[in-house]
Short mmCIF file of C-alpha atoms and ligand atoms in Angstrom, two decimals:
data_model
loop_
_atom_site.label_atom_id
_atom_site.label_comp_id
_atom_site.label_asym_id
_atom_site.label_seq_id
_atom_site.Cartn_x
_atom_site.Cartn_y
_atom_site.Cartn_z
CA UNK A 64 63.06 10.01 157.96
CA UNK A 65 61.37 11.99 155.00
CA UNK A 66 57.62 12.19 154.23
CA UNK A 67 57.20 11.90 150.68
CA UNK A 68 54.27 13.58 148.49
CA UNK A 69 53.04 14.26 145.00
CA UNK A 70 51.51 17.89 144.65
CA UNK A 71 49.33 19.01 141.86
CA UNK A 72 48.55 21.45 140.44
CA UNK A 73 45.50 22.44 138.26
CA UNK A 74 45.45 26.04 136.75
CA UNK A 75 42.05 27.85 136.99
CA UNK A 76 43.95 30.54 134.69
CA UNK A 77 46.51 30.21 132.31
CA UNK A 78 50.33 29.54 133.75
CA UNK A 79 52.90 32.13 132.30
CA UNK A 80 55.68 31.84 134.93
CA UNK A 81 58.28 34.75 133.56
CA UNK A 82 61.93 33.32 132.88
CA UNK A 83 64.95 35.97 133.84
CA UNK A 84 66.37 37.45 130.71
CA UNK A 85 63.65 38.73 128.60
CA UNK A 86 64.16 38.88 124.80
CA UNK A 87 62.44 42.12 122.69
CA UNK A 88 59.09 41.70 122.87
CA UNK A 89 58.67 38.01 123.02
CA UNK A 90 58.76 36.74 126.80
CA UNK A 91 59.73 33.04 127.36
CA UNK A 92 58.46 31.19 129.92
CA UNK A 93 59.00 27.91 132.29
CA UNK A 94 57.37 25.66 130.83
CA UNK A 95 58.30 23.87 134.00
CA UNK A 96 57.81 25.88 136.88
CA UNK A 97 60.54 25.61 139.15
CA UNK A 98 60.52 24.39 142.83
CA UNK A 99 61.00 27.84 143.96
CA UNK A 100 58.08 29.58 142.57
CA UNK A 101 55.69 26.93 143.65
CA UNK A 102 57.19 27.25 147.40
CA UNK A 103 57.17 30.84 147.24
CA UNK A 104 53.40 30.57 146.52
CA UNK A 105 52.91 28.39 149.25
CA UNK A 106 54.59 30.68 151.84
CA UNK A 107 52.66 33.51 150.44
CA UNK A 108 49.20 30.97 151.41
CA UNK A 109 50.55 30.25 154.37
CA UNK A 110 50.88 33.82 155.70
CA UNK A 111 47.86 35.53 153.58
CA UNK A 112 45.56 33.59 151.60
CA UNK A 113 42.15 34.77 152.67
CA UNK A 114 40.44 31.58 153.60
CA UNK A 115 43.56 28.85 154.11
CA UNK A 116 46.17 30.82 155.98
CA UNK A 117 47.82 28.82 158.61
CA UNK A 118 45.70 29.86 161.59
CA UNK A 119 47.35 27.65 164.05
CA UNK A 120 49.25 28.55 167.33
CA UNK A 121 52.55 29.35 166.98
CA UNK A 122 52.46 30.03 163.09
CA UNK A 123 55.75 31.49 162.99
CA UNK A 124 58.19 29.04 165.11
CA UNK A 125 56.00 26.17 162.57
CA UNK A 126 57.00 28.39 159.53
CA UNK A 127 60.63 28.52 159.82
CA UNK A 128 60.91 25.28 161.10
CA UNK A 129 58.32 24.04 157.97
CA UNK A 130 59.91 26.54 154.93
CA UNK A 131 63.54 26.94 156.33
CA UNK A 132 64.98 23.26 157.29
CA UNK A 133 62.20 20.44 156.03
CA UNK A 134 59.78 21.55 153.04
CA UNK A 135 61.56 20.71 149.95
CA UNK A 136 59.48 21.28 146.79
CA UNK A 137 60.89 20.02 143.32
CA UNK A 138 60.17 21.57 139.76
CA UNK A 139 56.17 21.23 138.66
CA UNK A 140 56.16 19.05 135.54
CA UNK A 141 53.28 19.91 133.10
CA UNK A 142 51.40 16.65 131.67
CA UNK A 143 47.81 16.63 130.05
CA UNK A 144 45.96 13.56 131.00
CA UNK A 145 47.97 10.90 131.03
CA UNK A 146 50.97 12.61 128.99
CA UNK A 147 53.75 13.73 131.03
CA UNK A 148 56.75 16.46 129.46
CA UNK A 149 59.97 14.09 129.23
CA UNK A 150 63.06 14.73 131.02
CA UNK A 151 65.54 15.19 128.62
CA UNK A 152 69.36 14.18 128.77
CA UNK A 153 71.77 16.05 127.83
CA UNK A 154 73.52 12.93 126.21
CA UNK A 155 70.64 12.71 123.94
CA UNK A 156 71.18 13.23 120.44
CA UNK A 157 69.01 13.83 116.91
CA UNK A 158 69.02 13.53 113.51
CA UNK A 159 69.93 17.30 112.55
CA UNK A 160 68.26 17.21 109.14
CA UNK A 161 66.09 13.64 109.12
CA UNK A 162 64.76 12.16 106.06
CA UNK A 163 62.18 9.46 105.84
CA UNK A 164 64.20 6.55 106.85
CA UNK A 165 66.02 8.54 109.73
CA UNK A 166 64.95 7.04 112.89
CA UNK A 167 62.31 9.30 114.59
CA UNK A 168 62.73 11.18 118.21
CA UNK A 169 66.07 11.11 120.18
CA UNK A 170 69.09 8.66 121.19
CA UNK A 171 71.21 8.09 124.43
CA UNK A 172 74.73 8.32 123.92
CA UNK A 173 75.18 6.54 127.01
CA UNK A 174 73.75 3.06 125.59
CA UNK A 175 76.24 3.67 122.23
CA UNK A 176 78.20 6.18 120.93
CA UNK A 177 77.47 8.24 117.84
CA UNK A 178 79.41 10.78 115.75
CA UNK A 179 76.64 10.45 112.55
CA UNK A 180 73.12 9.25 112.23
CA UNK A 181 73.28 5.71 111.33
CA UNK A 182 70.69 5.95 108.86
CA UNK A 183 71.49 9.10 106.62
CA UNK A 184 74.90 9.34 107.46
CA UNK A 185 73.82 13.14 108.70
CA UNK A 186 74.95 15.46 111.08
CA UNK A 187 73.55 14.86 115.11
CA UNK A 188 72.52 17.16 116.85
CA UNK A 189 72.95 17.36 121.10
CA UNK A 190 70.46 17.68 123.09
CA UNK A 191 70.29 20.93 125.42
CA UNK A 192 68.61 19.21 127.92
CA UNK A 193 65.94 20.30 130.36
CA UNK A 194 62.20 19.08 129.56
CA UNK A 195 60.71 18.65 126.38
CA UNK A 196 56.90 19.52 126.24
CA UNK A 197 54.58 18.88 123.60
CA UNK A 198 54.51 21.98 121.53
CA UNK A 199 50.84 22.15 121.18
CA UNK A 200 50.33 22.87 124.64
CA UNK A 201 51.58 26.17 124.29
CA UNK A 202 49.21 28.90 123.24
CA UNK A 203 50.61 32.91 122.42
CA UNK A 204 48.70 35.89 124.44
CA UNK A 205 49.09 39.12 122.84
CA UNK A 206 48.97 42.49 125.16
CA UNK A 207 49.64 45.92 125.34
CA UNK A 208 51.88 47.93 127.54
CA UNK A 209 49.65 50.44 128.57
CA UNK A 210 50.30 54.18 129.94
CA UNK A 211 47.50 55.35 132.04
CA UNK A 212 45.02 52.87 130.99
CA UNK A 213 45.68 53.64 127.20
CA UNK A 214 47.98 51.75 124.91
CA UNK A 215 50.92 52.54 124.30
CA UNK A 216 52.08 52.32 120.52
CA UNK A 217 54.47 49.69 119.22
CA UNK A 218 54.66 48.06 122.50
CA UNK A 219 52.97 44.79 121.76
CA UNK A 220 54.11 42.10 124.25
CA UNK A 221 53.45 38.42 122.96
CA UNK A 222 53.56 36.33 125.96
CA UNK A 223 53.56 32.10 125.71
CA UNK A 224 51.50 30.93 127.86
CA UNK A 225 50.71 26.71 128.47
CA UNK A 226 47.06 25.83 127.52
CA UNK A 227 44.43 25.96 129.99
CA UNK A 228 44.30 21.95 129.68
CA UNK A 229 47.90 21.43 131.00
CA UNK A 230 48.30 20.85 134.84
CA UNK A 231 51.34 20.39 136.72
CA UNK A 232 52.71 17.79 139.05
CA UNK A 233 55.79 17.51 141.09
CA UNK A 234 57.39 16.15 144.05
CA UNK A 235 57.62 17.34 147.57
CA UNK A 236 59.54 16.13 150.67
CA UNK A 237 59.62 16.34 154.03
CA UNK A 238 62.70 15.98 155.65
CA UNK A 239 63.79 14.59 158.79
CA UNK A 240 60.13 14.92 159.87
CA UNK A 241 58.07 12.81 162.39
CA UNK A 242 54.36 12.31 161.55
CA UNK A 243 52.95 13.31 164.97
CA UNK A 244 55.20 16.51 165.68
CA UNK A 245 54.42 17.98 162.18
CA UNK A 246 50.47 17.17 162.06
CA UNK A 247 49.47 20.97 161.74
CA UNK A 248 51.42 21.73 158.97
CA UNK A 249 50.82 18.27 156.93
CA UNK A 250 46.79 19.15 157.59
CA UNK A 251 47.35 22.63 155.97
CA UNK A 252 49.94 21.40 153.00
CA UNK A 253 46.80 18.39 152.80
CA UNK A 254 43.89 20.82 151.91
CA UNK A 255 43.19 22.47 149.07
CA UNK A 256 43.25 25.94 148.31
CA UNK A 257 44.10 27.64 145.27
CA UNK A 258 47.45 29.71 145.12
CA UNK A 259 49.45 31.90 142.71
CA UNK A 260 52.30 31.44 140.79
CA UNK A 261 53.90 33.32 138.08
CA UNK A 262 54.15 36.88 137.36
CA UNK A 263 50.39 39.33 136.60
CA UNK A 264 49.28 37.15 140.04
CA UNK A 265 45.68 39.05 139.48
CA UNK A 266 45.28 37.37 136.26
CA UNK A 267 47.68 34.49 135.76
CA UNK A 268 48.87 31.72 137.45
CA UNK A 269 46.06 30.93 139.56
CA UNK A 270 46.14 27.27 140.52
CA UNK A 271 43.87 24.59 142.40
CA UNK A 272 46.80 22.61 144.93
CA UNK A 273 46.61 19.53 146.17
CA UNK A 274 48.78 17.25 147.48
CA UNK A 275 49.04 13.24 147.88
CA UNK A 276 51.32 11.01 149.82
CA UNK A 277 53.75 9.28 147.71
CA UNK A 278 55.82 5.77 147.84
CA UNK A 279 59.32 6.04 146.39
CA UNK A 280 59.99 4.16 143.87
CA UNK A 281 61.87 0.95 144.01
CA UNK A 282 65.75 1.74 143.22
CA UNK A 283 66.81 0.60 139.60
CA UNK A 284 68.24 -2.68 139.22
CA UNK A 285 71.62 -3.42 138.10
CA UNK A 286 75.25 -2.60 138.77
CA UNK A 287 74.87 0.12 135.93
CA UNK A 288 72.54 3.00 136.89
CA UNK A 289 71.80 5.98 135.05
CA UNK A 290 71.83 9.45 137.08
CA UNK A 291 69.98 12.59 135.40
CA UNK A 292 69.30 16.20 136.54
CA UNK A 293 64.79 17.12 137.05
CA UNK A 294 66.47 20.35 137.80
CA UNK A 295 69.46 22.24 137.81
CA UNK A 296 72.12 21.64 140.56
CA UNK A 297 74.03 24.43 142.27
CA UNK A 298 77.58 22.08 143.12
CA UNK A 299 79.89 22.86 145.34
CA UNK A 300 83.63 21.05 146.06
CA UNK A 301 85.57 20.25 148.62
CA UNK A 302 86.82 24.05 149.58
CA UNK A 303 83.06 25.20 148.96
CA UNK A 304 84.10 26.75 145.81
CA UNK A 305 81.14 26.54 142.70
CA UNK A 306 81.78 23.55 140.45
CA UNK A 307 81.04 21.78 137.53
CA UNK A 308 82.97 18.78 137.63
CA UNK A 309 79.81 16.26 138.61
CA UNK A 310 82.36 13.12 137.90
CA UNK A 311 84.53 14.55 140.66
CA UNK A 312 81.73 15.53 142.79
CA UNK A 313 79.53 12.38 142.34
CA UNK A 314 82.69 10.25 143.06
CA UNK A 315 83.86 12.13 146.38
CA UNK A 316 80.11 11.17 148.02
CA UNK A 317 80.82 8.68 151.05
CA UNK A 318 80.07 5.34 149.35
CA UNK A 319 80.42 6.09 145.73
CA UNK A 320 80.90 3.57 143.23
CA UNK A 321 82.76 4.50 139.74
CA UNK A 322 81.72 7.65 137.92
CA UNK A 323 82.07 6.60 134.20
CA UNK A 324 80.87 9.63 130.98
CA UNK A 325 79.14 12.53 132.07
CA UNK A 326 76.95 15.21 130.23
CA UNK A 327 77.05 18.57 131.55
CA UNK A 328 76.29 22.10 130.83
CA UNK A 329 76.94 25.00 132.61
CA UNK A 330 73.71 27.76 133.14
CA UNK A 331 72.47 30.79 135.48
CA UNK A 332 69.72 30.50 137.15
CA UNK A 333 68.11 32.90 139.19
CA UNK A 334 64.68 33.52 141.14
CA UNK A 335 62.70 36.22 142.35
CA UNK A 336 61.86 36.38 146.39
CA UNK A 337 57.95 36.08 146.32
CA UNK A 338 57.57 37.47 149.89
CA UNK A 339 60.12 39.66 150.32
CA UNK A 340 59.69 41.09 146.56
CA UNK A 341 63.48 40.89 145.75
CA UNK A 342 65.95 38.95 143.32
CA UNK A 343 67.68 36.09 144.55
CA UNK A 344 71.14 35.75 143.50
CA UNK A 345 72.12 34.78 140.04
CA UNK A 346 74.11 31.12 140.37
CA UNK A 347 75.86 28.81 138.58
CA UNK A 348 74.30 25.42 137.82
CA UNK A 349 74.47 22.37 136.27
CA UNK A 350 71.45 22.61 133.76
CA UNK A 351 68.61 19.83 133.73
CA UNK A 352 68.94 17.28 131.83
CA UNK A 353 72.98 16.89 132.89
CA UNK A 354 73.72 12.67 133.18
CA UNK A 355 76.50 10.61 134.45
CA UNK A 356 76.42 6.71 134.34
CA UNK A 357 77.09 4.99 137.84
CA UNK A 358 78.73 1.66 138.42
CA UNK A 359 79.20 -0.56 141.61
CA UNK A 360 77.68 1.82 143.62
CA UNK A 361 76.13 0.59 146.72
CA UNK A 362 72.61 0.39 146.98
CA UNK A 363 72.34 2.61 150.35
CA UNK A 364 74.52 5.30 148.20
CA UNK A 365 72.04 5.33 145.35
CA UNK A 366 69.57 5.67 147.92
CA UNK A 367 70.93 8.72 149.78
CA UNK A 368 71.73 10.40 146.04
CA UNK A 369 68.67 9.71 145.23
CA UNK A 370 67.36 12.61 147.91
CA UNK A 371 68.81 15.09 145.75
CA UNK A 372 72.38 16.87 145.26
CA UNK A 373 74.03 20.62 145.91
CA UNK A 374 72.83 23.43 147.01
CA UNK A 375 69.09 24.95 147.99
CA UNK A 376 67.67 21.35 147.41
CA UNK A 377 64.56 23.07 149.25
CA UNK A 378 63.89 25.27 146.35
CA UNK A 379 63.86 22.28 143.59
CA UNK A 380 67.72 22.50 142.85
CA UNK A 381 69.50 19.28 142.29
CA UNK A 382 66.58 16.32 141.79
CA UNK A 383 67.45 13.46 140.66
CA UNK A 384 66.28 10.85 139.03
CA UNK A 385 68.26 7.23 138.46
CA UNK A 386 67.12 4.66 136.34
CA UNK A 387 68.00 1.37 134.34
CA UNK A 388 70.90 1.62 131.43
CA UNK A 389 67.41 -0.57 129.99
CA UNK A 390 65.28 2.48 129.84
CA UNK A 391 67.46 4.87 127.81
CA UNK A 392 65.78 5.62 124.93
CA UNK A 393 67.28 5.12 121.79
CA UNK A 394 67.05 4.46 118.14
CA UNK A 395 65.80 1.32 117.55
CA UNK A 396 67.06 0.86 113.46
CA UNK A 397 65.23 -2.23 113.14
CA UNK A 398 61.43 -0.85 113.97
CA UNK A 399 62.61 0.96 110.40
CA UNK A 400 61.56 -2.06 109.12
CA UNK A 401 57.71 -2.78 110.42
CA UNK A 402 58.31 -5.21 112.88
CA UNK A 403 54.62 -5.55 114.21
CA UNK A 404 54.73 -4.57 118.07
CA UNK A 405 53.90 -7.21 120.36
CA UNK A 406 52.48 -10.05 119.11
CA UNK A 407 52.59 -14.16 119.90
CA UNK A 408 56.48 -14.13 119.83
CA UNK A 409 56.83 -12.88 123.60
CA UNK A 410 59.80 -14.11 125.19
CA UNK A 411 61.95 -12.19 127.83
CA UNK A 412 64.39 -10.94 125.58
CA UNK A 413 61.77 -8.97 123.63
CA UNK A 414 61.46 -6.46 126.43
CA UNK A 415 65.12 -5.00 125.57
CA UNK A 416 64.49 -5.24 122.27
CA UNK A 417 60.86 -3.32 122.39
CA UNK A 418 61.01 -0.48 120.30
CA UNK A 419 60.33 3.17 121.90
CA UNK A 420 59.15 4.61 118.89
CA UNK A 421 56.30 3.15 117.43
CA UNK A 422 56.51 0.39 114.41
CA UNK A 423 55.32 0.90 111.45
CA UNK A 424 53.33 -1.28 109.30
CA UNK A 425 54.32 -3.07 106.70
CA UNK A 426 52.61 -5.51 104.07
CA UNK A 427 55.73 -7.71 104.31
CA UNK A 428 55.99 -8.25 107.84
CA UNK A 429 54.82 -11.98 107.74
CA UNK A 430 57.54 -12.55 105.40
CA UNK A 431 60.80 -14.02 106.42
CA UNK A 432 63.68 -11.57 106.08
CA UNK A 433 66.63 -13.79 105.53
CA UNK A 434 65.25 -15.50 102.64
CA UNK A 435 63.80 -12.09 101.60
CA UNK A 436 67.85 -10.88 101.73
CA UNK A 437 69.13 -13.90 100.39
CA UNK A 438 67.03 -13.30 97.33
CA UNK A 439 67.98 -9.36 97.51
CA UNK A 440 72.14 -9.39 97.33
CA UNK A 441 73.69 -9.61 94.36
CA UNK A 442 75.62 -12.53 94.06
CA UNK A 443 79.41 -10.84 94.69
CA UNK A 444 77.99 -10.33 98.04
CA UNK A 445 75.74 -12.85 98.95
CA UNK A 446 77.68 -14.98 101.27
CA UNK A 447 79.55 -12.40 103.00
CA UNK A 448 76.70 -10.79 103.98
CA UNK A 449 74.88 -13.51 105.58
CA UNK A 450 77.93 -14.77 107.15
CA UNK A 451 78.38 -11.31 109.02
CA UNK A 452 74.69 -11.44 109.58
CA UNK A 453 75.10 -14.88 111.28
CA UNK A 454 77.81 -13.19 113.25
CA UNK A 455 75.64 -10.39 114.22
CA UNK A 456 72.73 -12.39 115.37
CA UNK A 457 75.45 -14.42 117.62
CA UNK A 458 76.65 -11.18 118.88
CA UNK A 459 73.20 -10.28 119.63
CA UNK A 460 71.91 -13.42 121.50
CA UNK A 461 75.19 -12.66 123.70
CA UNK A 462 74.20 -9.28 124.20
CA UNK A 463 70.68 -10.24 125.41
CA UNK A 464 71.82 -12.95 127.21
CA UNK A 465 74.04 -10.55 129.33
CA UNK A 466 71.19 -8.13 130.08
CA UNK A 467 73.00 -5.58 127.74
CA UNK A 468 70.23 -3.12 125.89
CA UNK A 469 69.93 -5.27 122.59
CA UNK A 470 69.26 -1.29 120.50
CA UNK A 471 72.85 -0.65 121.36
CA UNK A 472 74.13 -3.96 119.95
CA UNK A 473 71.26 -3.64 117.03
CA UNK A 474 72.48 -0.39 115.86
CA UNK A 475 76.34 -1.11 116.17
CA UNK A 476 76.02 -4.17 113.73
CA UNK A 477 74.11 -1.62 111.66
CA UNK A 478 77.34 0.65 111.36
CA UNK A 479 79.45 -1.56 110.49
CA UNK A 480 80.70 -1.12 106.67
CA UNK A 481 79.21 -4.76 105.33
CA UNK A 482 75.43 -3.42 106.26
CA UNK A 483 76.17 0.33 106.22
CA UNK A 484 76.71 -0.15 102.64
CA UNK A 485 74.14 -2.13 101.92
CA UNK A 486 70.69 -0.63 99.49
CA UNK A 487 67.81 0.60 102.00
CA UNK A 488 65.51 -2.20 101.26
CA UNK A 489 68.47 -5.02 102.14
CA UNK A 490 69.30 -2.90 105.11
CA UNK A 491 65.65 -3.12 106.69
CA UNK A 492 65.77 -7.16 106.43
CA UNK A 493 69.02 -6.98 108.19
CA UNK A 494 67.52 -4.76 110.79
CA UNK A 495 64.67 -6.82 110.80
CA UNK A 496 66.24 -9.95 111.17
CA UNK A 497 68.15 -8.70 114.39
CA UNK A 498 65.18 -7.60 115.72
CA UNK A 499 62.68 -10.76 115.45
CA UNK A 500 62.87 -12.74 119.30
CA UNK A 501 63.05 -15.29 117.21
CA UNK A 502 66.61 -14.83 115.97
CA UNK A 503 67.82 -18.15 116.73
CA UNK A 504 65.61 -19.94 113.63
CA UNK A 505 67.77 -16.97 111.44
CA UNK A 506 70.92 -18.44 112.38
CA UNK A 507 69.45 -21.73 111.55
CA UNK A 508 68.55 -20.34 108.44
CA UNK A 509 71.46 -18.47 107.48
CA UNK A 510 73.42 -21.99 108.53
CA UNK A 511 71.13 -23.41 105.78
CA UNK A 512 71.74 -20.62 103.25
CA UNK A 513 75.74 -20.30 103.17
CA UNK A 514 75.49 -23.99 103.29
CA UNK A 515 78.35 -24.62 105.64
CA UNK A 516 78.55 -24.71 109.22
CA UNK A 517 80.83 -21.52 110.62
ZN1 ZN B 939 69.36 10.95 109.69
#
């Protein structure tokens, strides 16, 4: 069995963990600090923090046993209040040069394919995955390198740092651990102490830790589950050669289902040994954000992928995270068109259809769309537009009556040439239309309007 906890961690200074590979002057940083560097910081507490060293009998049989088979710590995510950084796919695309009426944040690939945005017509751009945190948590500190004690000219360092408000949480495991054996270590992990991560440990990096048992999460429902990287995964196949082939290695897992698209990208990633004061090998991984879409995949197999995948899992490599084809986000075209959120119309289809960018307002909301379009096309092509209208509100009911995302279906009736050409303002009623829960008084409507029965 596991143990399962949530740690936290709440800077006292500001967090600058130093990323491999520095460019001139300007240093990046994690803005998620990796598995590794937290459990290096907890190894250093556990041997030589001056008030919460492990002070227990037998301190290094428990250590080796503790750090080198069960503790496995995953990447500290930074969130501020109740906003948390998002994990990013790597199918996700943009709008490379947005205008106005482009739709707003990112799209999955894996609910619908796109070569264009569907609004402009405009380049996408992919997605590099890993985690995307809000930009305004990251402040700039500015310091000299200095030569016995005095600065030393044209060697200004700007370093980013996160914001003093930010704190970090992230995931920890204990594997194949029974309560009662392990109660001296869970009763030091359980206090709280402060520890340091991060390079300049005198002055950054200095964090309050706590930790809190966790329940996993119930496993997605659906036949259809979406798999994505919290962290980069070191793979290896079959003859224990590196890979990057996650189709073939999610597929060759006792119990796998199908293995349909996958997003991947190759990266190094290295670490530094925090105790030991050497580099750990450079490696190939499979960066964050990487995504593969599992079918008929039995529910013990999710489970046990679930746990994590590839190499030094103990470090943060390889978590995982599966959830509902439901939850990709992607661009809903019809919240274009001010469709008030919530509202009296609630009916169990509107939770596919709810809109993950917020709606915007409009003083025509109340009115009703098809008659609004009706009024709108000129008369050449009036009827062939509501007709394929009709067909797309059909097509939609089907959709949602299948359990299909309705955004996918939304924005595929969307490209097709009798709306993509349509003005702006007729296109938002047709995007509005699909949108209302109430789409089957449209197809009553439109019945009405082409004034035959199709
Ligand atoms: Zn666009």
């Amino acid at each position: 069995m596991s143990l399962r906890f949530t740690y936290t961690l709440t800077p006292r200074t500001r967090v600058s963990a130093g990323r491999a590979g520095s460019v001139l002057n300007t240093r990046e940083i994690h803005t998620v600090i990796p598995g590794t560097a937290v459990r290096g910081a907890l190894g250093t507490a556990w041997w030589s923090h001056p008030t919460a060293a492990f002070d227990g009998h037998d301190a290094e049989r428990i250590f080796d046993r503790l750090f080198g088979r069960q503790l496995v710590v995953g990447p500290a995510v930074p969130f501020v209040g109740d906003r948390h950084a998002e994990l990013c796919g790597l199918s996700e695309v943009s709008c490379k040069y947005p205008g106005s009426e482009c739709p707003p944040g990112r799209h999955d690939l894996v609910a619908r394919r796109l070569d264009v945005c569907p609004m402009c017509g405009g380049a996408i751009e992919r997605s590099r995955g890993g985690w995307d945190v809000d930009g305004s948590w990251l402040v700039d500190t500015t310091r000299t390198a200095l030569k016995n004690g005095a600065a030393v000219d044209e060697q200004l360092f700007t370093r980013k740092a996160m914001g003093r408000q930010v704190c970090y949480r992230g995931r920890l495991t204990v594997r194949g651990a029974d309560e009662d054996e392990l109660a001296a270590e869970l009763a030091w992990l359980q206090q709280r102490f402060d520890i340091s991560i991060g390079g300049q440990r005198s002055t950054l990096g200095r964090c309050g830790w706590s930790l809190e048992p966790a329940v996993a999460p119930p496993l997605p429902e659906g036949n259809t589950i979406v798999f994505r990287l919290r962290s980069p995964a070191i793979l290896i196949g079959a003859f224990g050669q590196p890979t990057f082939d996650l189709k073939g290695y999610l597929g060759a897992r006792a119990g796998a289902g199908d293995v349909g698209a996958t997003w991947t990208r190759p990266e190094q990633v290295s670490g530094w040994h925090g105790v030991a004061g050497v580099p750990k090998p450079l490696e190939w991984a499979l960066a964050t954000g990487s995504t593969a879409l599992l079918s008929g995949w039995a529910r013990s197999s999710l489970q046990e992928v679930r746990q994590g995948v590839g190499l030094r899992q103990r470090e943060g490599f390889g978590e995982v995270e599966l959830f509902a084809v439901g939850d990709l986000r992607t661009w809903d075209l019809a919240s274009e068109s001010g469709e008030k959120p919530g509202g009296q119309k609630h009916r169990s289809q509107d939770r596919s259809i709810a809109s993950v960018a917020p709606a915007r307002v409009s003083s025509e909301a109340h009115a009703d769309p098809v008659e609004e379009l009706s009024g709108l096309l000129p008369a050449e092509l009036r009827v062939k537009t509501l007709k394929a209208l009709r067909g797309a509100c059909r097509q939609l009911m089907l959709t949602v009556d299948n359990g299909l995302p309705a955004a996918t279906c939304i924005a595929d009736a969307l490209n097709q040439p009798w709306a993509r050409d349509l003005g702006p303002d007729s296109r938002n009623l047709v995007a509005r239309t699909l949108k209302d829960p109430d789409i089957g008084d449209h197809v009553a409507r439109l019945d009405t309007l082409i004034g035959e029965p199709g």
